[in-house]
PDB file of C-alpha atoms in Angstrom:
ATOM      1  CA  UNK A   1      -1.572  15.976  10.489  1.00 56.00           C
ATOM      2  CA  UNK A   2      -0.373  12.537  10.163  1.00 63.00           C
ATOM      3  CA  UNK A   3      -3.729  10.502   8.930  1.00 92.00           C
ATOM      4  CA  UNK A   4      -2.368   7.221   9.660  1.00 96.00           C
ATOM      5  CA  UNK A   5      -0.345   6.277  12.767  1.00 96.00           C
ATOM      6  CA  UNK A   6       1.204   3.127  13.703  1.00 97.00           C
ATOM      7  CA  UNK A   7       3.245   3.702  17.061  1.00 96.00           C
ATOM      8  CA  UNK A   8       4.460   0.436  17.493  1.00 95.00           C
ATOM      9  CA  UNK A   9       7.642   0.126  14.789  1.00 93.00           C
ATOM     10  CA  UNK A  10       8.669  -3.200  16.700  1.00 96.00           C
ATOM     11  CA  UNK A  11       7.069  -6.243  18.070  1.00 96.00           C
ATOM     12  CA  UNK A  12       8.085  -9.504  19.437  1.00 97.00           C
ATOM     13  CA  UNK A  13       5.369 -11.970  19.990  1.00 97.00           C
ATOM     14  CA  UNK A  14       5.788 -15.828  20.681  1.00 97.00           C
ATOM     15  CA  UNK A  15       4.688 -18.873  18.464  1.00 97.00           C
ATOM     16  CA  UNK A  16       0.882 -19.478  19.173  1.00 97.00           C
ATOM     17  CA  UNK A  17       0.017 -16.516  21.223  1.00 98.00           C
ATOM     18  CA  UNK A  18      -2.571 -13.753  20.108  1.00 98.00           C
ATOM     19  CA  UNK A  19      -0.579 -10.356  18.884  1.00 98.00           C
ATOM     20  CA  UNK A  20      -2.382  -6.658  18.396  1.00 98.00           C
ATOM     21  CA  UNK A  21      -0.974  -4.422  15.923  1.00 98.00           C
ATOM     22  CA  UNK A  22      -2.398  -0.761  16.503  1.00 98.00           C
ATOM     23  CA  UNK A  23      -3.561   1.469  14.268  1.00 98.00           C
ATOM     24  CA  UNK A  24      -5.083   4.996  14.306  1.00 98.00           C
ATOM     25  CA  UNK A  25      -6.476   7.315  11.937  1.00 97.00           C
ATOM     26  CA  UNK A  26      -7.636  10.543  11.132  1.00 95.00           C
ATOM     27  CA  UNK A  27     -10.603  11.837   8.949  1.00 92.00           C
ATOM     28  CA  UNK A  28     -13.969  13.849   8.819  1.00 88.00           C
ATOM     29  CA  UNK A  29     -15.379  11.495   6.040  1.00 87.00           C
ATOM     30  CA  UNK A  30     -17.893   9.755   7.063  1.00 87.00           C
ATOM     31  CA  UNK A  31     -17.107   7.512   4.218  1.00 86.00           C
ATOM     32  CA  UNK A  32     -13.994   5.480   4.519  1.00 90.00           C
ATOM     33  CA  UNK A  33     -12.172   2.433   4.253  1.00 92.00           C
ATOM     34  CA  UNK A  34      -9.271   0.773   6.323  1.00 95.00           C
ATOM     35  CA  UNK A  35      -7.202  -1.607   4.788  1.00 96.00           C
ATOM     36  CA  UNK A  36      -4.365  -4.358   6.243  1.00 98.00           C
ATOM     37  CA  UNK A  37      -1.020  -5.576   4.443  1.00 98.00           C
ATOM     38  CA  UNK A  38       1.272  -7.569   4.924  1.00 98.00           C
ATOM     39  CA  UNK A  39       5.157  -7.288   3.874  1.00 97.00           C
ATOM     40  CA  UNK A  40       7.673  -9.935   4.426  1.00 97.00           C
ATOM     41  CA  UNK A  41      11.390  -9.728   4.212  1.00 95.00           C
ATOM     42  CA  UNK A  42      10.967 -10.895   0.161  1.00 95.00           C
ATOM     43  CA  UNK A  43       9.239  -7.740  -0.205  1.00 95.00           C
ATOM     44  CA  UNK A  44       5.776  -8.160  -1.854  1.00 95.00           C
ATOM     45  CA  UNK A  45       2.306  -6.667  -0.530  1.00 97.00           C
ATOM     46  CA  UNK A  46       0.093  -8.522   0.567  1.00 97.00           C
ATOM     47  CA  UNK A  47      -3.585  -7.493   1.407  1.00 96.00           C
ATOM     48  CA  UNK A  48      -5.200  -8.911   4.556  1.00 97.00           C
ATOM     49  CA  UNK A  49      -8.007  -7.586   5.460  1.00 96.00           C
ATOM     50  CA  UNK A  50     -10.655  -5.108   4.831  1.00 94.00           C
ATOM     51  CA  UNK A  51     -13.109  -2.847   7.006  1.00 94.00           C
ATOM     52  CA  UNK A  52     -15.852  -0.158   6.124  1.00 91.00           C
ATOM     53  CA  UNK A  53     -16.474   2.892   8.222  1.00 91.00           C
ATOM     54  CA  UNK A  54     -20.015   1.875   7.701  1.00 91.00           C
ATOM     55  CA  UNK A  55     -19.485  -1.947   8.502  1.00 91.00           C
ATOM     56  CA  UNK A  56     -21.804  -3.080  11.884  1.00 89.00           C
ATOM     57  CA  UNK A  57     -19.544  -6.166  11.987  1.00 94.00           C
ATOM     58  CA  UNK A  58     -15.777  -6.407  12.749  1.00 96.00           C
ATOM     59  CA  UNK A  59     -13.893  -7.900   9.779  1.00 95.00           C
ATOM     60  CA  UNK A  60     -12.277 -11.130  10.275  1.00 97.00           C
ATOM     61  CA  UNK A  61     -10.540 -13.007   7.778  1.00 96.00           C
ATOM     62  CA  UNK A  62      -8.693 -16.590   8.869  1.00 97.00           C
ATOM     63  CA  UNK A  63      -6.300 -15.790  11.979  1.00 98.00           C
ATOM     64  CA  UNK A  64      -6.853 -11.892  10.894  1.00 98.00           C
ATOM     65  CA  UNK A  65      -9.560  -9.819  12.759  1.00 97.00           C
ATOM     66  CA  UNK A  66      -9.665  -6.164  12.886  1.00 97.00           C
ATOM     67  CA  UNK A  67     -10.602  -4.431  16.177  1.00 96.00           C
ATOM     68  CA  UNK A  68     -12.446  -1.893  14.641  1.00 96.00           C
ATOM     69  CA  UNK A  69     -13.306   1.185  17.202  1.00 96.00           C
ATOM     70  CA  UNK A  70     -14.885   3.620  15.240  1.00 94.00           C
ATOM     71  CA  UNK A  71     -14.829   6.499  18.374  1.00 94.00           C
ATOM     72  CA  UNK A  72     -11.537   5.966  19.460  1.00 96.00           C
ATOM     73  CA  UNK A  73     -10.708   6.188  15.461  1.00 96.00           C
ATOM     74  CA  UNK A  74      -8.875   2.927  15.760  1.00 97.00           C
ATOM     75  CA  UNK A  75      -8.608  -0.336  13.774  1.00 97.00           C
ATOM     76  CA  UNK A  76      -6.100  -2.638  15.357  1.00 98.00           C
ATOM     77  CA  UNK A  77      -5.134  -6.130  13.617  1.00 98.00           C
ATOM     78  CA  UNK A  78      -5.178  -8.978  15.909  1.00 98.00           C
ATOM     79  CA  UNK A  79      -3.322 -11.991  14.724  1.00 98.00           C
ATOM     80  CA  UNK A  80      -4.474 -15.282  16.498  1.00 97.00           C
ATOM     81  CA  UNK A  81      -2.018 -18.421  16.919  1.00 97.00           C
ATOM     82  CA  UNK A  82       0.903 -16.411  15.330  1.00 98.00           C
ATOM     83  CA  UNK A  83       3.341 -18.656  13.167  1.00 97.00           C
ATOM     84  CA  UNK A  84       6.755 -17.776  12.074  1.00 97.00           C
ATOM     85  CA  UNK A  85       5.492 -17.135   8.839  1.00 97.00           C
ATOM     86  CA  UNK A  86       3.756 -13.774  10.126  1.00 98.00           C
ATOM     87  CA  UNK A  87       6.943 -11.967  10.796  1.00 98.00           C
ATOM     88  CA  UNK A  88       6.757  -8.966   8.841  1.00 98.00           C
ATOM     89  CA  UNK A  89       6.252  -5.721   8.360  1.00 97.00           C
ATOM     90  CA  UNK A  90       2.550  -4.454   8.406  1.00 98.00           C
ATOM     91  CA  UNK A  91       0.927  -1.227   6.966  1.00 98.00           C
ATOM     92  CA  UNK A  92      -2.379   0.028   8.028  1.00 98.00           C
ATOM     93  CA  UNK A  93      -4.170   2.038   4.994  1.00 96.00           C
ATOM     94  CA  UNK A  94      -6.697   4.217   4.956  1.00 94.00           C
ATOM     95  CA  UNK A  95      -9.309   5.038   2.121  1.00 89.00           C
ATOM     96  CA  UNK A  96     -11.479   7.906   1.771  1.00 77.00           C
ATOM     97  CA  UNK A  97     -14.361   9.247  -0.350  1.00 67.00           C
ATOM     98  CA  UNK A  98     -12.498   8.796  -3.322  1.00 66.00           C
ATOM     99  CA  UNK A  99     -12.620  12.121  -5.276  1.00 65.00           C
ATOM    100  CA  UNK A 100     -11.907  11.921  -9.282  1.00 64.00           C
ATOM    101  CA  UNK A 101     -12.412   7.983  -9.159  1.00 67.00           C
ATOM    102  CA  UNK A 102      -9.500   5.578  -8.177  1.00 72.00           C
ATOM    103  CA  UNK A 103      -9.553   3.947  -4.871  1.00 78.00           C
ATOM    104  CA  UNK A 104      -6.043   6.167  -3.052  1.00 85.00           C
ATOM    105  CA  UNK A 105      -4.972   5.041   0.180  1.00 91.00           C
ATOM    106  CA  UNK A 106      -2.854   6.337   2.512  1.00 94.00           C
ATOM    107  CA  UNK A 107      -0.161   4.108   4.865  1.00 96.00           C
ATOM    108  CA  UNK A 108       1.046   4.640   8.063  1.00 96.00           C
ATOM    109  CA  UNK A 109       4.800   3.985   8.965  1.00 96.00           C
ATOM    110  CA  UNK A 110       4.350   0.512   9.533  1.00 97.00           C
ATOM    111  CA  UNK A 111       4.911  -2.066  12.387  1.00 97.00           C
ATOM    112  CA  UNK A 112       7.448  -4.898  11.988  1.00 97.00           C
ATOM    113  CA  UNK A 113       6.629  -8.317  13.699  1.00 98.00           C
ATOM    114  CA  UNK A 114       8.963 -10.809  14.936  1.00 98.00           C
ATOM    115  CA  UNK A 115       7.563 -13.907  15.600  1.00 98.00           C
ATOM    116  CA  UNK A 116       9.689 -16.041  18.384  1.00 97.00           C
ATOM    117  CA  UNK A 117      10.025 -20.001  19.182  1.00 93.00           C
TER     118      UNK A 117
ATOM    119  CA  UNK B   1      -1.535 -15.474 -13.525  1.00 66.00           C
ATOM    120  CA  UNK B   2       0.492 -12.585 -13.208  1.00 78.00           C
ATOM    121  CA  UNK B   3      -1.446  -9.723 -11.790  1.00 94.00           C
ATOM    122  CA  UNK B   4       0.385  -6.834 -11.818  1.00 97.00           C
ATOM    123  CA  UNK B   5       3.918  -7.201 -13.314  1.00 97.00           C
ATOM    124  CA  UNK B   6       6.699  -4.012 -12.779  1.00 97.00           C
ATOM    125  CA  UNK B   7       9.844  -3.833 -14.802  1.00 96.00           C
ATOM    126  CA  UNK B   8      12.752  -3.837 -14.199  1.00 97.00           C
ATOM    127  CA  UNK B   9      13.576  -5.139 -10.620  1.00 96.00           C
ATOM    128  CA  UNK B  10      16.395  -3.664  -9.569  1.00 97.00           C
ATOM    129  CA  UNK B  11      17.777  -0.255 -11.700  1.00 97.00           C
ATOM    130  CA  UNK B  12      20.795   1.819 -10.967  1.00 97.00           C
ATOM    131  CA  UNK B  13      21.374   5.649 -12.810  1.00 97.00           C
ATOM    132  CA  UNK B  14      23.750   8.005 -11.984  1.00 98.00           C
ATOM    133  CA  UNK B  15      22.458  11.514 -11.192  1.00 98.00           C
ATOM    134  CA  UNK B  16      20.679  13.440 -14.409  1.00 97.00           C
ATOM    135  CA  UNK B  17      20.208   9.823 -15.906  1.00 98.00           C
ATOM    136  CA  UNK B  18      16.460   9.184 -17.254  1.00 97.00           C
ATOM    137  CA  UNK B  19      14.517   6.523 -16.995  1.00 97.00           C
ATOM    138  CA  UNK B  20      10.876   4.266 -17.516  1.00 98.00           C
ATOM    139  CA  UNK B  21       9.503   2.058 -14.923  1.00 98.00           C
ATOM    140  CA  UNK B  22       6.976  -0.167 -16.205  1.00 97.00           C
ATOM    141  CA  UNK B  23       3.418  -1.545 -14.898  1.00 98.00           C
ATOM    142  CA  UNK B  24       1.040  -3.955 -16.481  1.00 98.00           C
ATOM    143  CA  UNK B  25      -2.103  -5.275 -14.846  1.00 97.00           C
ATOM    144  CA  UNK B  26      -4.286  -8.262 -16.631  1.00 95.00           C
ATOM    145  CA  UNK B  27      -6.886  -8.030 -14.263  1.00 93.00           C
ATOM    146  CA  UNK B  28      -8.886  -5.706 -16.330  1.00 92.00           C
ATOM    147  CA  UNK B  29      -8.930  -2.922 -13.200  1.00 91.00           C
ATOM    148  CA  UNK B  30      -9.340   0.857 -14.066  1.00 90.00           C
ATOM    149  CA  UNK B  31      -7.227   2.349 -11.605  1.00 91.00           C
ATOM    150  CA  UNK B  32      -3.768   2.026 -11.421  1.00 94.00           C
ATOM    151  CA  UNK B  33      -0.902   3.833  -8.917  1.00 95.00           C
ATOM    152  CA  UNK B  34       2.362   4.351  -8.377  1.00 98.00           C
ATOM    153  CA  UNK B  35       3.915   4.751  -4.954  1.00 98.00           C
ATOM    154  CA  UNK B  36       7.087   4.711  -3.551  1.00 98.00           C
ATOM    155  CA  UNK B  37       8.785   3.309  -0.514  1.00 98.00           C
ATOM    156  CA  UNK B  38      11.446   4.737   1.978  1.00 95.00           C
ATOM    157  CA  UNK B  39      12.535   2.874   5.032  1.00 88.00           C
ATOM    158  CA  UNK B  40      10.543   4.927   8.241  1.00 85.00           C
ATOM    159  CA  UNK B  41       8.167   7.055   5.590  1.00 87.00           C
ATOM    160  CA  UNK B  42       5.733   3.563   4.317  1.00 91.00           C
ATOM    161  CA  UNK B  43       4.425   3.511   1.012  1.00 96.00           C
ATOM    162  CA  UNK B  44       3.660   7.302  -0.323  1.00 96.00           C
ATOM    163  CA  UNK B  45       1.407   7.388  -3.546  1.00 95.00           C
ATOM    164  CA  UNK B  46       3.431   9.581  -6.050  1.00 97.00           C
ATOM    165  CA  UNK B  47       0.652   9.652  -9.176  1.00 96.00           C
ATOM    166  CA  UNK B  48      -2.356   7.510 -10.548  1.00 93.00           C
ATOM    167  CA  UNK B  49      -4.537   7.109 -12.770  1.00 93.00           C
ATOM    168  CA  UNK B  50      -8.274   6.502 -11.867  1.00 88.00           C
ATOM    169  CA  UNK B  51      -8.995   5.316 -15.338  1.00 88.00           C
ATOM    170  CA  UNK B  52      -7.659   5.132 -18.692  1.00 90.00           C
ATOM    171  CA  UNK B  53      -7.230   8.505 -20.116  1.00 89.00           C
ATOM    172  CA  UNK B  54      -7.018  10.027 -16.935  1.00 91.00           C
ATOM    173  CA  UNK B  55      -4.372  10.702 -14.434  1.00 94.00           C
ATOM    174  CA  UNK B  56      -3.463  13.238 -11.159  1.00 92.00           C
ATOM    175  CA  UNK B  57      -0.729  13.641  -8.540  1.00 93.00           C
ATOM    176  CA  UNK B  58      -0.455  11.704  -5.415  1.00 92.00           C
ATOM    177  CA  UNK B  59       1.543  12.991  -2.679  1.00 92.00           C
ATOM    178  CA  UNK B  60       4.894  13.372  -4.385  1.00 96.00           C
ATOM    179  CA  UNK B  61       4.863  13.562  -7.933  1.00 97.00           C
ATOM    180  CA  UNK B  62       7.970  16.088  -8.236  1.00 97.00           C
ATOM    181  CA  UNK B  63      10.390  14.885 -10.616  1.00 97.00           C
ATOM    182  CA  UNK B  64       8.673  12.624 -12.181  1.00 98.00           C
ATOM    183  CA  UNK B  65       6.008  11.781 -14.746  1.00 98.00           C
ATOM    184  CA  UNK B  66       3.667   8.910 -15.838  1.00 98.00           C
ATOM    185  CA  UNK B  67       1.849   8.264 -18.921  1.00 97.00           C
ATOM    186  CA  UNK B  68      -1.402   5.537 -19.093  1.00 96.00           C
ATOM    187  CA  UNK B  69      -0.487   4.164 -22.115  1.00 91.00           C
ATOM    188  CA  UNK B  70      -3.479   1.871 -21.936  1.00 95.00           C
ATOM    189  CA  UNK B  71      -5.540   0.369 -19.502  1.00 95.00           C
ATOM    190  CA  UNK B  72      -3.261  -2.349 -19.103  1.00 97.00           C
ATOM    191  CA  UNK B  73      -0.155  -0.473 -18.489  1.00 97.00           C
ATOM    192  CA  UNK B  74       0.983   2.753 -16.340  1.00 98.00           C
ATOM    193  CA  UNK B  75       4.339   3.758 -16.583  1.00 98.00           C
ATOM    194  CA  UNK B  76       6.582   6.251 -14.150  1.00 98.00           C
ATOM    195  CA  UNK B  77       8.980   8.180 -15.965  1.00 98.00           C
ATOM    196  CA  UNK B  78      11.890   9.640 -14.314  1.00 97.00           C
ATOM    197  CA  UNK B  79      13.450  12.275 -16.242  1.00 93.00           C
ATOM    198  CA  UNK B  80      16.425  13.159 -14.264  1.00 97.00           C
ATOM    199  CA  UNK B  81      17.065  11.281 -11.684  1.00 97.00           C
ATOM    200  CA  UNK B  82      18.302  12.487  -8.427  1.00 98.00           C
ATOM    201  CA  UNK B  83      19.607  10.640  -5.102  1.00 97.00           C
ATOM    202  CA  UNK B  84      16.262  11.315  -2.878  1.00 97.00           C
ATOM    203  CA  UNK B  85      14.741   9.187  -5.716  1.00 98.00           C
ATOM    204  CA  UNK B  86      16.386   6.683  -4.525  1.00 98.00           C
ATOM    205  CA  UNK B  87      14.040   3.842  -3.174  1.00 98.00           C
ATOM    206  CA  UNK B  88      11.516   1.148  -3.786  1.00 98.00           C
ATOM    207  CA  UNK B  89       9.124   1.880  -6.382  1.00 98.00           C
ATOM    208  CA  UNK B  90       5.502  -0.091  -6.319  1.00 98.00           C
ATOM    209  CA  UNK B  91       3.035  -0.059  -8.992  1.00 98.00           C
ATOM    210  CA  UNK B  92      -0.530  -1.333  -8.077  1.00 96.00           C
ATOM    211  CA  UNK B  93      -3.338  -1.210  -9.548  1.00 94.00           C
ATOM    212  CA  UNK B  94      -7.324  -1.539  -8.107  1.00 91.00           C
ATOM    213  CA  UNK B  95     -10.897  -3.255  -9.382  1.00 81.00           C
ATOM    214  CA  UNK B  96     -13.839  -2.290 -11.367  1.00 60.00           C
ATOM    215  CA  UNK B  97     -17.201  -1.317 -11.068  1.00 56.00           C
ATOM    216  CA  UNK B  98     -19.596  -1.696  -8.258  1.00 56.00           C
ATOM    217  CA  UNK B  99     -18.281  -0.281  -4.682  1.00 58.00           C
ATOM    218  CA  UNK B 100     -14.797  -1.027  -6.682  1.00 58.00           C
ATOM    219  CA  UNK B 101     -13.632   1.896  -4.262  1.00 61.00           C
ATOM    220  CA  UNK B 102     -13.262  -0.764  -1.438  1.00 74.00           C
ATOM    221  CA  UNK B 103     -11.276  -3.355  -3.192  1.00 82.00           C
ATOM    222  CA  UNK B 104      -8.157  -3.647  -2.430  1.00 89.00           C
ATOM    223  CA  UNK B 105      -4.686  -2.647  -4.311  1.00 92.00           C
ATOM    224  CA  UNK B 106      -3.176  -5.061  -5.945  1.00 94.00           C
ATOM    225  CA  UNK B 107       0.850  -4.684  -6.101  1.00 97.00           C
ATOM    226  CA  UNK B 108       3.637  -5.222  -8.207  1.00 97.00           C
ATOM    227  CA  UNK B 109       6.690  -6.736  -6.536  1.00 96.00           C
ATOM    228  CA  UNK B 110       8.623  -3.424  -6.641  1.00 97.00           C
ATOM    229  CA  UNK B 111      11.092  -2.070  -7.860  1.00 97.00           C
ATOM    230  CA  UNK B 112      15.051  -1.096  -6.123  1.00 97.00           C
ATOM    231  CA  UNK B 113      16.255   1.910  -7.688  1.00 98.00           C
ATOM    232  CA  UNK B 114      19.539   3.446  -6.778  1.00 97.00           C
ATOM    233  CA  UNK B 115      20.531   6.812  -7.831  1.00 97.00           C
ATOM    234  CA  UNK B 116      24.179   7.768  -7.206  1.00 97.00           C
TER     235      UNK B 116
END
């Protein structure tokens, strides 16, 4: 079973508006950690943002907030006032317990943004 | 301030050719990884290395290897390369001490192998 899904592999959003990229994930730990990156078209990774399983608050981080639902197994990024700059591809992670040390995580497929004038 | 620094960039081997990709961190993390990248798949972690002296398979570790040579440098060793190993090889490596199991990865800037 696929423990990281991103079903959106394209979106178009305009300059300024508010975009959700969706992410879902599986796991019986109650222990976990879900992660945010960012990859644009010059191919680096970049982290964004960060989210506990144990975490009361939602993270946010700049224009980057996660909408962390922690029944519905869900932590969607919402990008506020979206510039060109965010298009990109984005990868939702996923951390758990780590076993043997090291901090693994596991990516979905990715969603890749297009920002529009 | 270079992070984490992967040679070479770009690399390409005919089928059965060997060879090293190489990783060095200066952030003085213990954990290192290598993953790879294939367009429609996202990033799949082929081996790491939770600390120095220590390392396991990730998801994919067939056909290759990796040695820690230090804790400054993790290195993915192809022996003989095939085409499916063609793709975009990251190497990343993640902090120390404390809850250092929620700090992020920190990646290299990849690198393009082509195996024809």
């Amino acid at each position: 079973a696929q423990k990281i899904t991103q079903t959106q592999p394209g979106m178009f959003v305009q300059e300024k508006e508010a975009v959700t990229l969706d992410c879902t994930y599986d796991t019986s730990d109650p222990s976990y950690g879900l992660f945010w990156y960012k990859q644009p078209s010059s191919g680096e990774m970049i982290f964004l943002i960060y989210q506990g399983s144990y975490d009361q608050q939602n993270a946010t981080e700049g224009r980057y907030s996660l909408n962390f639902q922690k029944a519905r197994k869900s932590a969607n990024l919402v990008i506020s006032a979206s510039q060109l700059g965010d298009s990109a591809m984005y990868f939702c992670a996923m951390r758990e317990t780590p076993t043997g040390g090291g901090n693994k995580l596991t990516f979905g497929t990715g969603t890749q943004l297009k920002v529009e004038l | 301030n270079a992070g984490v620094t992967q040679t070479p960039k770009f690399q390409v081997l005919k089928t059965g050719q060997s060879m090293t990709l190489q990783c060095a961190q200066d952030m003085n993390h213990n954990s290192m990884y290598w993953y790879r990248q294939d367009p429609g798949m996202g990033l799949r972690l082929i081996y790491y290395s939770a600390s120095e002296g220590t390392t396991d398979k990730g998801e994919v570790p067939n056909g290759y290897n990796v040695s820690r040579l230090n804790k400054r440098e993790f290195s993915l060793r192809l022996e003989s390369a095939a085409p499916s190993q063609t793709s975009v090889y990251f190497c990343a490596s993640s902090g120390t001490g404390g809850a250092s199991y929620n700090s992020p990865l920190h990646f290299g800037n990849g690198t393009r192998l082509t195996v024809t």
